[in-house]
PDB file of C-alpha atoms in Angstrom:
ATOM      1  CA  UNK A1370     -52.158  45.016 -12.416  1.00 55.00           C
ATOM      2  CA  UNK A1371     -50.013  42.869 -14.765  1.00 57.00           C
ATOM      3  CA  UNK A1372     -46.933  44.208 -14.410  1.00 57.00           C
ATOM      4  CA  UNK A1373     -47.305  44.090 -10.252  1.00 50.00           C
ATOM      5  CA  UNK A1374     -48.551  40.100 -10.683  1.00 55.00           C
ATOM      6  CA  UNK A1375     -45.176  39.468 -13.097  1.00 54.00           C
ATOM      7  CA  UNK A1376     -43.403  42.196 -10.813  1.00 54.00           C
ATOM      8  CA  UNK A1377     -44.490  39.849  -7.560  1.00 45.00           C
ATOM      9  CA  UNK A1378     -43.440  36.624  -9.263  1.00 57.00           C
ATOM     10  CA  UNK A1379     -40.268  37.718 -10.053  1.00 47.00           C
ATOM     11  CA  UNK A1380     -39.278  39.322  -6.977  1.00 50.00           C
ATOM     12  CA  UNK A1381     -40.893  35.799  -5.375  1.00 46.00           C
ATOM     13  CA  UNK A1382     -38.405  34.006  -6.890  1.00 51.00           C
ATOM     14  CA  UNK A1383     -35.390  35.767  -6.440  1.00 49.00           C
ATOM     15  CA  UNK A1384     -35.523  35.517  -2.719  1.00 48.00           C
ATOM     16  CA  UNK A1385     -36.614  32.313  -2.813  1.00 50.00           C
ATOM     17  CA  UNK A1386     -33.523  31.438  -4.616  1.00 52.00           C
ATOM     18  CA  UNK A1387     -31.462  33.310  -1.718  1.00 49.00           C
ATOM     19  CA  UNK A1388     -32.362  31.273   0.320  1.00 51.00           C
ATOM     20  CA  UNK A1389     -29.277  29.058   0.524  1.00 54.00           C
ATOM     21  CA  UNK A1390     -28.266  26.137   2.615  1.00 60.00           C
ATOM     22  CA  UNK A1391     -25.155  25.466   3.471  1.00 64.00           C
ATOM     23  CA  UNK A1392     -24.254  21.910   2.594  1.00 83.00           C
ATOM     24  CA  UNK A1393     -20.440  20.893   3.363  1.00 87.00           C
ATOM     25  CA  UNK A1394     -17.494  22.847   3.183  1.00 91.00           C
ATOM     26  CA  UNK A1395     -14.988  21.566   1.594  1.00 89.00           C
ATOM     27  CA  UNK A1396     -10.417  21.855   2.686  1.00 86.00           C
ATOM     28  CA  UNK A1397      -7.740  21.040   0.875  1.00 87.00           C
ATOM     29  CA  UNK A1398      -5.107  21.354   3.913  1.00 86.00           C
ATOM     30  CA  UNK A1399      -6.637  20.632   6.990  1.00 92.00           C
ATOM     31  CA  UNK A1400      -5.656  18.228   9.664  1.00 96.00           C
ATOM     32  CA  UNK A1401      -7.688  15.392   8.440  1.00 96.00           C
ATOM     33  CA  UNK A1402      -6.710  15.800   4.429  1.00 94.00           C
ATOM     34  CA  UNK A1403      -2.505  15.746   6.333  1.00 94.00           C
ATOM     35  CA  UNK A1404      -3.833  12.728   7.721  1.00 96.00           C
ATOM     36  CA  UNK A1405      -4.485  10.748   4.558  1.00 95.00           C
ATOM     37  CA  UNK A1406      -1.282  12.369   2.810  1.00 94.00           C
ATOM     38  CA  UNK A1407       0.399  10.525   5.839  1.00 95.00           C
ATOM     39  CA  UNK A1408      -1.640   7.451   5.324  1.00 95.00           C
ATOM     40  CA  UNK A1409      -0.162   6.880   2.224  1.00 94.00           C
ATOM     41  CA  UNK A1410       3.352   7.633   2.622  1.00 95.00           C
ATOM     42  CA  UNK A1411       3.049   4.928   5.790  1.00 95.00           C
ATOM     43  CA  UNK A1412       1.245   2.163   2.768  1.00 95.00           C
ATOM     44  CA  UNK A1413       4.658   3.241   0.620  1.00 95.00           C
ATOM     45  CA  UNK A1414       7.329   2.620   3.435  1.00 96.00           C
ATOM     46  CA  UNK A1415       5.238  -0.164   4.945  1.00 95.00           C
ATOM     47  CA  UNK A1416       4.103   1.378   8.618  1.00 96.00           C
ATOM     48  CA  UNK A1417       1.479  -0.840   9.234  1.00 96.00           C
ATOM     49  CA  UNK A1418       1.924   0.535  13.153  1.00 97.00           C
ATOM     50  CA  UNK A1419       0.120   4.059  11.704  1.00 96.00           C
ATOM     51  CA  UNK A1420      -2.561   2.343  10.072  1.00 95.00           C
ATOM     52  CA  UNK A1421      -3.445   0.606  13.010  1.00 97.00           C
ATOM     53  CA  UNK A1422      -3.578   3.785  15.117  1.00 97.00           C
ATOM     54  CA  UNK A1423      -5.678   5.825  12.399  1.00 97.00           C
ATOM     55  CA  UNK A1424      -8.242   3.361  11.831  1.00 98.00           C
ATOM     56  CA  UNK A1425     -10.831   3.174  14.734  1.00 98.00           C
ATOM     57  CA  UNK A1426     -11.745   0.044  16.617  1.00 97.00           C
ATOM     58  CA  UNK A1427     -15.122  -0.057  15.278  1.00 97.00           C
ATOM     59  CA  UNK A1428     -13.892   0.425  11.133  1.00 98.00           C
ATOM     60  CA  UNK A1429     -15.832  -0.566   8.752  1.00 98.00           C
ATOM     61  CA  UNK A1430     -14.173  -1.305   5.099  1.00 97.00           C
ATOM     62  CA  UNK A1431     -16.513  -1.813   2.313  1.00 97.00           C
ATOM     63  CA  UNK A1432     -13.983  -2.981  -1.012  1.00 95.00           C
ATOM     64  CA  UNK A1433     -14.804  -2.454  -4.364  1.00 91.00           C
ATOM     65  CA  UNK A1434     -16.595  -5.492  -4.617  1.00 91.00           C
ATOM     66  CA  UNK A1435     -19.162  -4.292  -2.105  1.00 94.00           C
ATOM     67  CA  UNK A1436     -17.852  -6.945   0.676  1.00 96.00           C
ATOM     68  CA  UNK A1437     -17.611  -5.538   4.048  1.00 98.00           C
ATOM     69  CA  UNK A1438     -14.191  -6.074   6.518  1.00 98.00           C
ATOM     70  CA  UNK A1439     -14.076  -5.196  10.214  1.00 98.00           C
ATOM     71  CA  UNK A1440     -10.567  -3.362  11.091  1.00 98.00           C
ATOM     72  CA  UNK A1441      -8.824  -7.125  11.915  1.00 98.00           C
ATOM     73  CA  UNK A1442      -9.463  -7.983   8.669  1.00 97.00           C
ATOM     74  CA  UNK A1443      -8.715  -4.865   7.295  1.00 97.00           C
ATOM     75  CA  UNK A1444      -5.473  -4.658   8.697  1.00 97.00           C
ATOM     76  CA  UNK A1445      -4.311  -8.005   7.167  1.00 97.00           C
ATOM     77  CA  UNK A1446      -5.511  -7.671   3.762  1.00 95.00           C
ATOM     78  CA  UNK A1447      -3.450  -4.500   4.165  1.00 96.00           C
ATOM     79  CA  UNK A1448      -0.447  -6.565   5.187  1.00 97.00           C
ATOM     80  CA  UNK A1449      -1.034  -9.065   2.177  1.00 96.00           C
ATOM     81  CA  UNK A1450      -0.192  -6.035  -0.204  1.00 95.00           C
ATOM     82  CA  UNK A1451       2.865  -5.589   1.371  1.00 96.00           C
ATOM     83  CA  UNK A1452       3.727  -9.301   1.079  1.00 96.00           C
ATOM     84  CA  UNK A1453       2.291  -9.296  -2.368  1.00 97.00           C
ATOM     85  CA  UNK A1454       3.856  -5.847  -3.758  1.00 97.00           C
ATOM     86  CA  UNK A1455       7.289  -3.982  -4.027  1.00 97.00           C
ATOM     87  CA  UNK A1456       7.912  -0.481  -4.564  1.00 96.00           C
ATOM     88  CA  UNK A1457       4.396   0.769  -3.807  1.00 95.00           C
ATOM     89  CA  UNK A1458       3.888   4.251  -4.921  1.00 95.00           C
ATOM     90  CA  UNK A1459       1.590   6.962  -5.145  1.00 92.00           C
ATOM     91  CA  UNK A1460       1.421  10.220  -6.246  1.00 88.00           C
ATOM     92  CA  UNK A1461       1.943  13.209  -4.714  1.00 83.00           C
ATOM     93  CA  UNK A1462      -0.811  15.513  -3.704  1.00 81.00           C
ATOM     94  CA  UNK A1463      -0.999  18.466  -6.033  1.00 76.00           C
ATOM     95  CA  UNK A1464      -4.841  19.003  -5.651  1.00 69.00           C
ATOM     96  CA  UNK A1465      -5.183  19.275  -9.673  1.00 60.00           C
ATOM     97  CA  UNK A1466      -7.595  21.664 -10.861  1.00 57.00           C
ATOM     98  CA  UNK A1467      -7.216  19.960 -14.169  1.00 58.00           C
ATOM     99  CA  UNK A1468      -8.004  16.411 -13.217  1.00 59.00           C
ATOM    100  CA  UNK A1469      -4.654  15.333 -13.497  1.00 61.00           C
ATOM    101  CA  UNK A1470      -2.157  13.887 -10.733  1.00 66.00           C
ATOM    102  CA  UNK A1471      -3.576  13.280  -7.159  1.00 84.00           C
ATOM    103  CA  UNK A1472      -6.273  15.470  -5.020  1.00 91.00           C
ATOM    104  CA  UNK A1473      -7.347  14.805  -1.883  1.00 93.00           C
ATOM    105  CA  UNK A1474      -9.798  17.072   0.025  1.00 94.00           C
ATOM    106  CA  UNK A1475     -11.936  16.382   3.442  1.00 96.00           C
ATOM    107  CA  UNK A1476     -15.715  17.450   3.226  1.00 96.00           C
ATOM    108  CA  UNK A1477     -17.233  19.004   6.785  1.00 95.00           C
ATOM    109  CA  UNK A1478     -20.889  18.270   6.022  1.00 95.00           C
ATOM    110  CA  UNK A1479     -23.929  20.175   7.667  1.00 93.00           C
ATOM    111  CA  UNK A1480     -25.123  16.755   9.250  1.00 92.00           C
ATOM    112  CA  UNK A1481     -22.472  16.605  10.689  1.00 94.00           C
ATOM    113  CA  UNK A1482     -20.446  14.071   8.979  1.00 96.00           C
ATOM    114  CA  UNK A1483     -16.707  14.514   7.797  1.00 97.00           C
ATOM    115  CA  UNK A1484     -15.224  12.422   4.939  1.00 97.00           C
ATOM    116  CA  UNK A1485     -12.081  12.620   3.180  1.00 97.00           C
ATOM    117  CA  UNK A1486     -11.612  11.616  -0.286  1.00 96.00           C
ATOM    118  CA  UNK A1487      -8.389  10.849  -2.739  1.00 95.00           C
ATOM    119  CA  UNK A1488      -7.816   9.879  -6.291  1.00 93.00           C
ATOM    120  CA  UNK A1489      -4.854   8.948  -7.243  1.00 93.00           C
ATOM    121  CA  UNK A1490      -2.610   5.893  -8.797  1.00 93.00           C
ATOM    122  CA  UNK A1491      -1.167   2.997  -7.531  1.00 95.00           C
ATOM    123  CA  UNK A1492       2.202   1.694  -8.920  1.00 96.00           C
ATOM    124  CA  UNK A1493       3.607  -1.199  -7.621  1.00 97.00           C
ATOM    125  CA  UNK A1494       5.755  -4.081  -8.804  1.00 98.00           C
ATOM    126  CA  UNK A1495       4.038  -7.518  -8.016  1.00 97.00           C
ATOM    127  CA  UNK A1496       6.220  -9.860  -5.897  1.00 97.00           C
ATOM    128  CA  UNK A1497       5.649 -12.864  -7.576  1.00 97.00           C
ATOM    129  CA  UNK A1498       4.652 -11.944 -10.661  1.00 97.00           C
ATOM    130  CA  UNK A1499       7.041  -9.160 -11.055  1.00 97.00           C
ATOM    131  CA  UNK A1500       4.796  -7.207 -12.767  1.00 97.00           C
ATOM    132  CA  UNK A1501       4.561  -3.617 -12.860  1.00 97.00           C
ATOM    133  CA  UNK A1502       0.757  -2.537 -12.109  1.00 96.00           C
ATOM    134  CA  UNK A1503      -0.429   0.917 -11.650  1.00 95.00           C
ATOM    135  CA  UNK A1504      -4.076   1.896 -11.776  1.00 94.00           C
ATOM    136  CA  UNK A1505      -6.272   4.981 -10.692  1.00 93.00           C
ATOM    137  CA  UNK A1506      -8.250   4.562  -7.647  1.00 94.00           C
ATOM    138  CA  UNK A1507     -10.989   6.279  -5.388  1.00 95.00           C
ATOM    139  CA  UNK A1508     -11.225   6.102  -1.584  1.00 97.00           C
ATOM    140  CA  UNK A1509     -13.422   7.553   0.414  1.00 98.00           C
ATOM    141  CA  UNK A1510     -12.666   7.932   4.705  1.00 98.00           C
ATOM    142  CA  UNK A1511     -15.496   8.638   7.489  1.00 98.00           C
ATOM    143  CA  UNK A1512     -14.204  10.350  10.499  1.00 98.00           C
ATOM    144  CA  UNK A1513     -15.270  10.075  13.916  1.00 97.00           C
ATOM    145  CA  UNK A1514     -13.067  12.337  15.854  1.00 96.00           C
ATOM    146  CA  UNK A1515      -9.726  11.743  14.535  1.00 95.00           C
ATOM    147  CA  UNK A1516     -10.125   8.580  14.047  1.00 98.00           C
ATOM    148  CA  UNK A1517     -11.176   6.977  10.312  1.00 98.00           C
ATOM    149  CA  UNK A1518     -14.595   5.042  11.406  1.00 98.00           C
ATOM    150  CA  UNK A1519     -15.150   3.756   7.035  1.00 98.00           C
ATOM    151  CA  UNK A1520     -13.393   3.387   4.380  1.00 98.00           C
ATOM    152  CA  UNK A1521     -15.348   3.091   1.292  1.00 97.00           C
ATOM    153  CA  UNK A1522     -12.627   1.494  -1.849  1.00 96.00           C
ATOM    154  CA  UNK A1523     -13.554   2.291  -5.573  1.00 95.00           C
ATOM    155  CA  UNK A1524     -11.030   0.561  -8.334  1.00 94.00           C
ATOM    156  CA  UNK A1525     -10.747  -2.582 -10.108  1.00 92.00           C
ATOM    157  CA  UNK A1526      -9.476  -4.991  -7.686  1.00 92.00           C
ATOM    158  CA  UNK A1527      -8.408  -7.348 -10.910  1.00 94.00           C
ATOM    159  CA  UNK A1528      -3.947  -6.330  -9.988  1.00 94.00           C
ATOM    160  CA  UNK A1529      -4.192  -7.776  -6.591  1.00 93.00           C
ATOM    161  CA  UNK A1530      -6.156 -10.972  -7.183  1.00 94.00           C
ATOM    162  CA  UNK A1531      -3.986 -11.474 -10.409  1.00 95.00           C
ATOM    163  CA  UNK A1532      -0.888 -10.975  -7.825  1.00 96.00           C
ATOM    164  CA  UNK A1533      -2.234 -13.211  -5.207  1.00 95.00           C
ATOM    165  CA  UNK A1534      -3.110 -15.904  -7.805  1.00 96.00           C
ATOM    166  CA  UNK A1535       0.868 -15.518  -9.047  1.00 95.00           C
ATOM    167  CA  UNK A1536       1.663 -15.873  -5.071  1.00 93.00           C
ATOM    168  CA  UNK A1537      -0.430 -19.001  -4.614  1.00 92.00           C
ATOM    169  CA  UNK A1538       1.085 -20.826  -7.869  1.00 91.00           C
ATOM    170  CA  UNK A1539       4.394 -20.157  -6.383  1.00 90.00           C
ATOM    171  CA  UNK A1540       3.447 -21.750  -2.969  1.00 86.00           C
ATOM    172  CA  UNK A1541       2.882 -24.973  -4.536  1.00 82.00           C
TER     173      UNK A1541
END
């Protein structure tokens, strides 16, 4: 009678670990991760007309700092950086298995929702203070449709308010 009690607990478990739910599946080269490849290479030649289209009406942008932008706002802090910066550059997408260089993979989650998400560096030479920056960053993109619906920024905002400090001093 033991052994069938330890025999029944055993076997309980097992299935109950089988029983698996299917959370988000994850692509490294779908339409959506192309999407944010082309993102970026419109931020490094400037193409503010593809951001524009990308980014839904009804955007959302929460910064670093927690601070929430609508996609007007969005769209001109996005045209201050290329006002405030030269020579903006990121990485390539390699999709690192090592951690190193750039990945960037979109998420299709069981609720429903689909996010895409980079790291990767920024390199840039300031405008006015003719510094070169570069620094790691996070982003994180909500889809609705084909269309990015939030944008959710993680990296130390410190280069750009240093560079639009340098642009203000040289405005007066």
């Amino acid at each position: 009678m033991k052994n069938f009690i330890i025999t029944l607990i055993c076997t309980l478990a097992l299935v109950s670990c089988n029983d698996k739910k299917e959370f988000g599946v994850v692509h490294l080269d779908d339409k959506k991760t192309e999407l944010i490849e082309d993102l970026f290479k419109a931020v490094e030649t400037e193409d503010i007309a593809f951001l524009k289209d990308l980014f839904s009406k009804d955007m959302v942008l929460v910064n670093s700092n927690g601070e929430e932008f609508n996609k007007d706002e969005f769209i001109t802090g996005v045209e201050e950086i290329f006002d405030m910066f030269e020579d903006v550059r990121v990485n390539e997408n390699n999709n690192s298995t090592d951690g190193s260089g750039s990945a960037i993979e979109t998420t299709h989650y069981s609720t429903g929702d689909t996010w895409t998400e980079i790291w990767n560096d920024f390199t840039a030479k300031g405008k006015y203070s003719g510094k070169e920056i570069s620094f790691p960053f996070y982003i994180a993109y909500k889809w609705d449709g084909d269309k990015i619906i939030r944008e959710m920024q993680y990296f130390n905002p410190k280069f750009f308010d240093e560079e639009r400090e340098a642009k203000n001093k040289a405005s007066k």
